[in-house]
Every structure is written in C-alpha cells, then in structure tokens.
mmCIF file of C-alpha atoms in Angstrom:
data_model
loop_
_atom_site.group_PDB
_atom_site.id
_atom_site.type_symbol
_atom_site.label_atom_id
_atom_site.label_comp_id
_atom_site.label_asym_id
_atom_site.label_seq_id
_atom_site.Cartn_x
_atom_site.Cartn_y
_atom_site.Cartn_z
ATOM 1 C CA UNK A 8 13.091 140.990 135.410
ATOM 2 C CA UNK A 9 12.491 141.884 131.768
ATOM 3 C CA UNK A 10 10.033 139.856 129.765
ATOM 4 C CA UNK A 11 11.260 136.697 128.072
ATOM 5 C CA UNK A 12 9.688 134.892 125.151
ATOM 6 C CA UNK A 13 9.085 131.156 124.759
ATOM 7 C CA UNK A 14 8.828 129.256 121.511
ATOM 8 C CA UNK A 15 7.594 125.675 121.902
ATOM 9 C CA UNK A 16 6.983 123.223 119.101
ATOM 10 C CA UNK A 17 4.616 121.141 121.203
ATOM 11 C CA UNK A 18 3.681 118.634 118.541
ATOM 12 C CA UNK A 19 7.309 117.535 118.212
ATOM 13 C CA UNK A 20 7.773 117.002 121.921
ATOM 14 C CA UNK A 21 5.484 113.973 122.293
ATOM 15 C CA UNK A 22 7.426 111.098 123.739
ATOM 16 C CA UNK A 23 10.671 113.107 124.051
ATOM 17 C CA UNK A 24 10.304 114.361 127.611
ATOM 18 C CA UNK A 25 11.503 112.359 130.613
ATOM 19 C CA UNK A 26 8.948 109.870 131.836
ATOM 20 C CA UNK A 27 7.327 110.304 135.230
ATOM 21 C CA UNK A 28 9.149 108.578 138.069
ATOM 22 C CA UNK A 29 7.754 105.603 139.884
ATOM 23 C CA UNK A 30 6.665 107.928 142.661
ATOM 24 C CA UNK A 31 3.410 109.833 142.625
ATOM 25 C CA UNK A 32 5.214 113.025 141.582
ATOM 26 C CA UNK A 33 4.388 114.086 138.039
ATOM 27 C CA UNK A 34 7.392 115.228 136.036
ATOM 28 C CA UNK A 35 6.842 118.559 134.271
ATOM 29 C CA UNK A 36 6.330 117.930 130.551
ATOM 30 C CA UNK A 37 7.515 120.944 128.458
ATOM 31 C CA UNK A 38 4.882 120.108 125.837
ATOM 32 C CA UNK A 39 2.159 120.807 128.394
ATOM 33 C CA UNK A 40 0.732 124.336 127.999
ATOM 34 C CA UNK A 41 0.577 124.701 131.777
ATOM 35 C CA UNK A 42 4.335 124.045 131.999
ATOM 36 C CA UNK A 43 4.978 126.480 129.148
ATOM 37 C CA UNK A 44 2.968 129.115 131.015
ATOM 38 C CA UNK A 45 4.930 128.455 134.218
ATOM 39 C CA UNK A 46 8.220 128.910 132.358
ATOM 40 C CA UNK A 47 6.967 132.163 130.861
ATOM 41 C CA UNK A 48 6.034 133.505 134.286
ATOM 42 C CA UNK A 49 9.478 132.696 135.699
ATOM 43 C CA UNK A 50 11.049 134.749 132.922
ATOM 44 C CA UNK A 51 8.724 137.746 133.083
ATOM 45 C CA UNK A 52 8.793 138.059 136.873
ATOM 46 C CA UNK A 53 5.194 137.028 137.639
ATOM 47 C CA UNK A 54 6.064 133.530 138.896
ATOM 48 C CA UNK A 55 4.748 131.819 141.998
ATOM 49 C CA UNK A 56 6.244 129.103 144.197
ATOM 50 C CA UNK A 57 3.936 126.634 142.444
ATOM 51 C CA UNK A 58 5.636 127.465 139.119
ATOM 52 C CA UNK A 59 9.059 126.849 140.651
ATOM 53 C CA UNK A 60 7.949 123.576 142.244
ATOM 54 C CA UNK A 61 6.540 122.384 138.932
ATOM 55 C CA UNK A 62 9.746 123.069 137.006
ATOM 56 C CA UNK A 63 11.844 121.405 139.705
ATOM 57 C CA UNK A 64 10.030 118.093 139.137
ATOM 58 C CA UNK A 65 12.009 117.823 135.883
ATOM 59 C CA UNK A 66 15.761 118.114 136.667
ATOM 60 C CA UNK A 67 16.674 118.233 132.980
ATOM 61 C CA UNK A 68 14.363 121.189 132.475
ATOM 62 C CA UNK A 69 15.479 122.886 135.699
ATOM 63 C CA UNK A 70 19.106 122.667 134.576
ATOM 64 C CA UNK A 71 18.418 124.664 131.411
ATOM 65 C CA UNK A 72 16.581 127.651 132.882
ATOM 66 C CA UNK A 73 17.661 130.598 135.055
ATOM 67 C CA UNK A 74 16.325 130.372 138.586
ATOM 68 C CA UNK A 75 14.049 133.385 139.273
ATOM 69 C CA UNK A 76 14.660 133.001 143.024
ATOM 70 C CA UNK A 77 18.361 133.795 142.638
ATOM 71 C CA UNK A 78 19.313 137.185 141.266
ATOM 72 C CA UNK A 79 22.219 137.112 138.800
ATOM 73 C CA UNK A 80 25.406 138.321 140.454
ATOM 74 C CA UNK A 81 27.190 141.236 138.778
ATOM 75 C CA UNK A 82 30.649 142.642 139.429
ATOM 76 C CA UNK A 83 32.614 145.440 137.757
ATOM 77 C CA UNK A 84 36.377 145.639 137.513
ATOM 78 C CA UNK A 85 38.344 148.660 136.288
ATOM 79 C CA UNK A 86 41.980 149.714 136.039
ATOM 80 C CA UNK A 87 44.002 152.503 134.475
ATOM 81 C CA UNK A 88 46.302 151.611 131.589
ATOM 82 C CA UNK A 89 49.949 152.614 131.289
ATOM 83 C CA UNK A 90 51.545 153.860 128.060
ATOM 84 C CA UNK A 91 52.036 150.230 126.956
ATOM 85 C CA UNK A 92 48.325 149.520 127.409
ATOM 86 C CA UNK A 93 48.845 147.368 130.518
ATOM 87 C CA UNK A 94 46.393 147.512 133.450
ATOM 88 C CA UNK A 95 48.179 148.911 136.497
ATOM 89 C CA UNK A 96 47.829 148.654 140.261
ATOM 90 C CA UNK A 97 46.283 151.891 141.600
ATOM 91 C CA UNK A 98 48.483 151.694 144.690
ATOM 92 C CA UNK A 99 51.849 151.835 142.947
ATOM 93 C CA UNK A 100 51.245 152.202 139.197
ATOM 94 C CA UNK A 101 52.982 148.911 138.493
ATOM 95 C CA UNK A 102 51.533 146.478 135.897
ATOM 96 C CA UNK A 103 49.124 143.979 137.406
ATOM 97 C CA UNK A 104 50.190 140.318 137.654
ATOM 98 C CA UNK A 105 49.291 138.361 134.498
ATOM 99 C CA UNK A 106 46.369 136.535 136.126
ATOM 100 C CA UNK A 107 44.795 139.847 137.185
ATOM 101 C CA UNK A 108 45.600 141.636 133.946
ATOM 102 C CA UNK A 109 43.878 138.810 132.035
ATOM 103 C CA UNK A 110 40.548 139.826 133.605
ATOM 104 C CA UNK A 111 40.603 142.973 131.460
ATOM 105 C CA UNK A 112 41.422 141.217 128.194
ATOM 106 C CA UNK A 113 38.300 140.462 126.113
ATOM 107 C CA UNK A 114 37.856 136.764 125.394
ATOM 108 C CA UNK A 115 39.027 135.464 122.003
ATOM 109 C CA UNK A 116 35.404 135.128 120.867
ATOM 110 C CA UNK A 117 34.332 138.603 122.035
ATOM 111 C CA UNK A 118 32.364 140.691 119.550
ATOM 112 C CA UNK A 119 34.464 143.857 119.373
ATOM 113 C CA UNK A 120 33.403 147.234 118.049
ATOM 114 C CA UNK A 121 36.730 148.979 117.693
ATOM 115 C CA UNK A 122 35.639 150.761 114.509
ATOM 116 C CA UNK A 123 33.048 152.792 116.392
ATOM 117 C CA UNK A 124 35.609 154.493 118.614
ATOM 118 C CA UNK A 125 34.728 158.126 119.153
ATOM 119 C CA UNK A 126 38.108 159.839 118.931
ATOM 120 C CA UNK A 127 36.979 162.845 116.891
ATOM 121 C CA UNK A 128 37.633 165.705 116.888
ATOM 122 C CA UNK A 129 41.326 165.130 117.468
ATOM 123 C CA UNK A 130 43.444 167.379 119.598
ATOM 124 C CA UNK A 131 46.192 169.432 117.915
ATOM 125 C CA UNK A 132 49.232 167.291 117.313
ATOM 126 C CA UNK A 133 47.351 163.993 117.519
ATOM 127 C CA UNK A 134 48.590 161.122 115.399
ATOM 128 C CA UNK A 135 46.479 158.918 113.147
ATOM 129 C CA UNK A 136 45.884 155.247 113.906
ATOM 130 C CA UNK A 137 44.588 154.437 110.420
ATOM 131 C CA UNK A 138 41.054 154.190 111.838
ATOM 132 C CA UNK A 139 40.533 157.662 113.246
ATOM 133 C CA UNK A 140 42.713 160.425 114.677
ATOM 134 C CA UNK A 141 43.759 159.482 118.184
ATOM 135 C CA UNK A 142 43.525 161.899 121.080
ATOM 136 C CA UNK A 143 46.557 162.715 123.172
ATOM 137 C CA UNK A 144 46.874 163.122 126.901
ATOM 138 C CA UNK A 145 44.442 162.076 129.582
ATOM 139 C CA UNK A 146 44.331 158.612 131.121
ATOM 140 C CA UNK A 147 43.022 155.435 129.533
ATOM 141 C CA UNK A 148 40.975 153.127 131.727
ATOM 142 C CA UNK A 149 39.649 149.639 131.024
ATOM 143 C CA UNK A 150 36.443 148.195 132.498
ATOM 144 C CA UNK A 151 34.926 144.730 132.671
ATOM 145 C CA UNK A 152 31.372 144.014 133.870
ATOM 146 C CA UNK A 153 30.499 140.341 134.519
ATOM 147 C CA UNK A 154 26.883 139.200 135.001
ATOM 148 C CA UNK A 155 26.563 135.567 136.173
ATOM 149 C CA UNK A 156 23.286 133.632 135.754
ATOM 150 C CA UNK A 157 22.393 130.542 137.820
ATOM 151 C CA UNK A 158 20.202 127.529 137.093
ATOM 152 C CA UNK A 159 17.571 126.001 139.393
ATOM 153 C CA UNK A 160 20.204 123.452 140.397
ATOM 154 C CA UNK A 161 22.576 126.164 141.637
ATOM 155 C CA UNK A 162 25.070 125.876 138.777
ATOM 156 C CA UNK A 163 26.455 128.659 136.599
ATOM 157 C CA UNK A 164 24.359 128.650 133.461
ATOM 158 C CA UNK A 165 26.299 131.408 131.679
ATOM 159 C CA UNK A 166 28.268 134.623 132.226
ATOM 160 C CA UNK A 167 27.610 137.752 130.207
ATOM 161 C CA UNK A 168 30.590 140.111 129.795
ATOM 162 C CA UNK A 169 30.879 143.731 128.700
ATOM 163 C CA UNK A 170 34.306 145.332 128.203
ATOM 164 C CA UNK A 171 34.929 149.012 127.487
ATOM 165 C CA UNK A 172 37.948 151.308 127.506
ATOM 166 C CA UNK A 173 37.756 155.090 127.737
ATOM 167 C CA UNK A 174 39.949 158.134 128.171
ATOM 168 C CA UNK A 175 39.376 160.697 130.908
ATOM 169 C CA UNK A 176 41.050 163.830 132.237
ATOM 170 C CA UNK A 177 40.267 167.255 133.588
ATOM 171 C CA UNK A 178 36.976 166.042 134.989
ATOM 172 C CA UNK A 179 35.718 164.998 131.532
ATOM 173 C CA UNK A 180 35.341 161.804 129.544
ATOM 174 C CA UNK A 181 37.417 162.387 126.418
ATOM 175 C CA UNK A 182 37.074 159.329 124.156
ATOM 176 C CA UNK A 183 35.947 155.739 123.829
ATOM 177 C CA UNK A 184 38.463 153.048 123.043
ATOM 178 C CA UNK A 185 37.314 149.545 122.119
ATOM 179 C CA UNK A 186 34.016 148.101 123.389
ATOM 180 C CA UNK A 187 32.967 144.445 123.219
ATOM 181 C CA UNK A 188 30.755 141.758 124.736
ATOM 182 C CA UNK A 189 30.680 137.969 124.974
ATOM 183 C CA UNK A 190 29.062 135.035 126.760
ATOM 184 C CA UNK A 191 31.253 132.448 128.488
ATOM 185 C CA UNK A 192 30.886 129.441 130.808
ATOM 186 C CA UNK A 193 27.613 128.513 129.146
ATOM 187 C CA UNK A 194 26.340 124.996 129.714
ATOM 188 C CA UNK A 195 25.656 122.715 126.751
ATOM 189 C CA UNK A 196 21.962 123.570 126.571
ATOM 190 C CA UNK A 197 22.575 127.334 126.405
ATOM 191 C CA UNK A 198 22.865 128.670 122.867
ATOM 192 C CA UNK A 199 24.318 132.168 122.411
ATOM 193 C CA UNK A 200 22.425 134.066 119.745
ATOM 194 C CA UNK A 201 22.860 137.461 118.106
ATOM 195 C CA UNK A 202 23.662 140.753 119.783
ATOM 196 C CA UNK A 203 20.405 142.658 120.027
ATOM 197 C CA UNK A 204 21.735 146.137 120.777
ATOM 198 C CA UNK A 205 25.009 148.076 120.748
ATOM 199 C CA UNK A 206 24.809 151.742 121.707
ATOM 200 C CA UNK A 207 27.229 154.334 123.023
ATOM 201 C CA UNK A 208 26.749 157.988 123.864
ATOM 202 C CA UNK A 209 29.334 160.582 122.889
ATOM 203 C CA UNK A 210 32.488 160.479 124.971
ATOM 204 C CA UNK A 211 34.099 163.683 123.761
ATOM 205 C CA UNK A 212 34.535 166.198 126.582
ATOM 206 C CA UNK A 213 31.435 165.018 128.461
ATOM 207 C CA UNK A 214 30.835 164.648 132.185
ATOM 208 C CA UNK A 215 29.939 161.002 131.596
ATOM 209 C CA UNK A 216 29.223 158.545 128.791
ATOM 210 C CA UNK A 217 27.441 155.185 128.575
ATOM 211 C CA UNK A 218 28.040 151.972 126.651
ATOM 212 C CA UNK A 219 25.108 149.566 126.297
ATOM 213 C CA UNK A 220 25.030 146.043 124.864
ATOM 214 C CA UNK A 221 22.394 143.312 124.903
ATOM 215 C CA UNK A 222 22.389 139.633 123.842
ATOM 216 C CA UNK A 223 19.810 136.973 123.021
ATOM 217 C CA UNK A 224 20.307 133.664 124.858
ATOM 218 C CA UNK A 225 18.357 130.496 124.032
ATOM 219 C CA UNK A 226 17.802 127.871 126.746
ATOM 220 C CA UNK A 227 17.022 124.760 124.703
ATOM 221 C CA UNK A 228 15.941 121.875 126.906
ATOM 222 C CA UNK A 229 14.991 119.366 124.187
ATOM 223 C CA UNK A 230 17.541 119.721 121.440
ATOM 224 C CA UNK A 231 16.642 122.842 119.501
ATOM 225 C CA UNK A 232 12.939 122.063 119.537
ATOM 226 C CA UNK A 233 11.907 123.779 122.747
ATOM 227 C CA UNK A 234 13.619 126.998 123.764
ATOM 228 C CA UNK A 235 13.049 129.759 126.274
ATOM 229 C CA UNK A 236 14.887 133.052 125.865
ATOM 230 C CA UNK A 237 16.634 135.539 128.109
ATOM 231 C CA UNK A 238 18.149 138.852 127.041
ATOM 232 C CA UNK A 239 21.046 139.894 129.303
ATOM 233 C CA UNK A 240 22.192 143.487 128.986
ATOM 234 C CA UNK A 241 24.738 145.768 130.605
ATOM 235 C CA UNK A 242 24.955 149.549 130.519
ATOM 236 C CA UNK A 243 28.327 150.799 131.720
ATOM 237 C CA UNK A 244 28.586 154.435 132.793
ATOM 238 C CA UNK A 245 32.039 156.034 132.753
ATOM 239 C CA UNK A 246 32.633 159.371 134.447
ATOM 240 C CA UNK A 247 35.025 162.253 133.984
ATOM 241 C CA UNK A 248 36.831 161.451 137.235
ATOM 242 C CA UNK A 249 37.511 157.894 136.050
ATOM 243 C CA UNK A 250 34.864 156.197 138.190
ATOM 244 C CA UNK A 251 32.670 153.497 136.685
ATOM 245 C CA UNK A 252 29.157 152.277 137.508
ATOM 246 C CA UNK A 253 26.685 149.992 135.770
ATOM 247 C CA UNK A 254 23.074 148.925 135.436
ATOM 248 C CA UNK A 255 22.063 145.515 134.178
ATOM 249 C CA UNK A 256 19.146 143.167 133.568
ATOM 250 C CA UNK A 257 17.820 140.340 131.405
#
C-alpha cells in the first residue's frame, strides 16, 4: 500500500474525542501521538495487529479509515460502442439494457478531460468535431474501472472510478476519446479533494496506451480538524485488439 500522510491538530482535539467506556478498555484518542502513529502505519503498510486493535477501540475512528486487513476490490467493465455511441452486447451487437449501459456513463460529477483527446493526425476524409479532427473507422470501446474501499466496520467507505473510451482496429490503438474520474458512495466523513495526476500516453497507431488518474481523499474523523489521507489511483491499459487491463493502488 502506498504511503499516506496524516495531519493532526492535536491541541484542538482535547475534550473532543469519545470518552472511555465504563469498561477497562481504553478508547483510542486521535490526539494521542501513539494513536496517530498507529494510523500512519495502517496507511503505509507497516501496521501490526496491535495497531488495528487500538483503532477498533474507537468505533467512530474505525468508521472513517480504510481497513488495511481488507484489500480494496477492483473490477473493470468494457464494451464496444455502436455508431450511436451506445454500449453493445458482444454476443449479438444489440444495445445493452439501460441499467447495464448506465455503468459506462460517467457520473454527473465526474471530472472529464475531453479536451485532451488524442485524435491527431486525422485520417484522410475525417470530419472536424470543433475540438480536433476526428478519426474514421475502427471500433470505439468504453471502459470503467471501479475500486471500492472498505472501513474497519466492513462498510463501503468510498468508490473510486476511472472511465476511458478509445478507438482500436487493425491490431492498433488509434485514438483516445473522453477520459474522466470521480469518487462516489463516500460516507459523510470522507472528503474528496483534488485530482493529483492525469496522464495518458499516445494512442495513435500504438500497440497499447495507458490512462492514469489519481485522487486525494481526506478521512476526517473529528470535523475537519483531524484527517488522514489516502490517494487512490487507477492506470487503465488499452490494447490494439480491444482488450483492457488495469493496475491500481492507494
């Protein structure tokens, strides 16, 4: 797991953390440097069972942080597009049912990067879209990678999405279409911050191309005073035969 960073304003936390229960168990106080260190270790991959046990003594804290014992689950979906831009069933070429087609539509809040489409140089006879000359021929395919993160309590803490469309044909990747990312299903204490990286390799007549995006996520367990950070990223690789693979982390 990639390193995370923790920013704690300890002086402001006094008296704001949950009190210890009537039992002999001490509830983890986020203002305690030992608790801060335990959180850091869970994010940078050097944690021990003692760190996990300590964080679990404070359910409010445990609900705000990704559980290092449970790997995020990641799935990739892809489908060719017909001439109307609709995802189609590979078995019969018919448009997918609306509920399935919706999985390939970026969310309304997605951060799109349509302007960076790599459609140059254009093929002879290509028409202009007003943004850049559009290639002709080939097959357009849409992809959607979903990375789901889980809290210590077993709940979805957020989902990181990466969408990308590309054109392929003749064993080559021929162009990028739109690319975008977003975070959905986040719980109240997860604050989506800025996109940290947005990179794409050339997709003009290449054997493969990659699209990479990365986000900053704040896990604020006492208002906005105490936050730990994760940085989910997805790199989608598209190939000249239309296949898609991915790598991911946080």
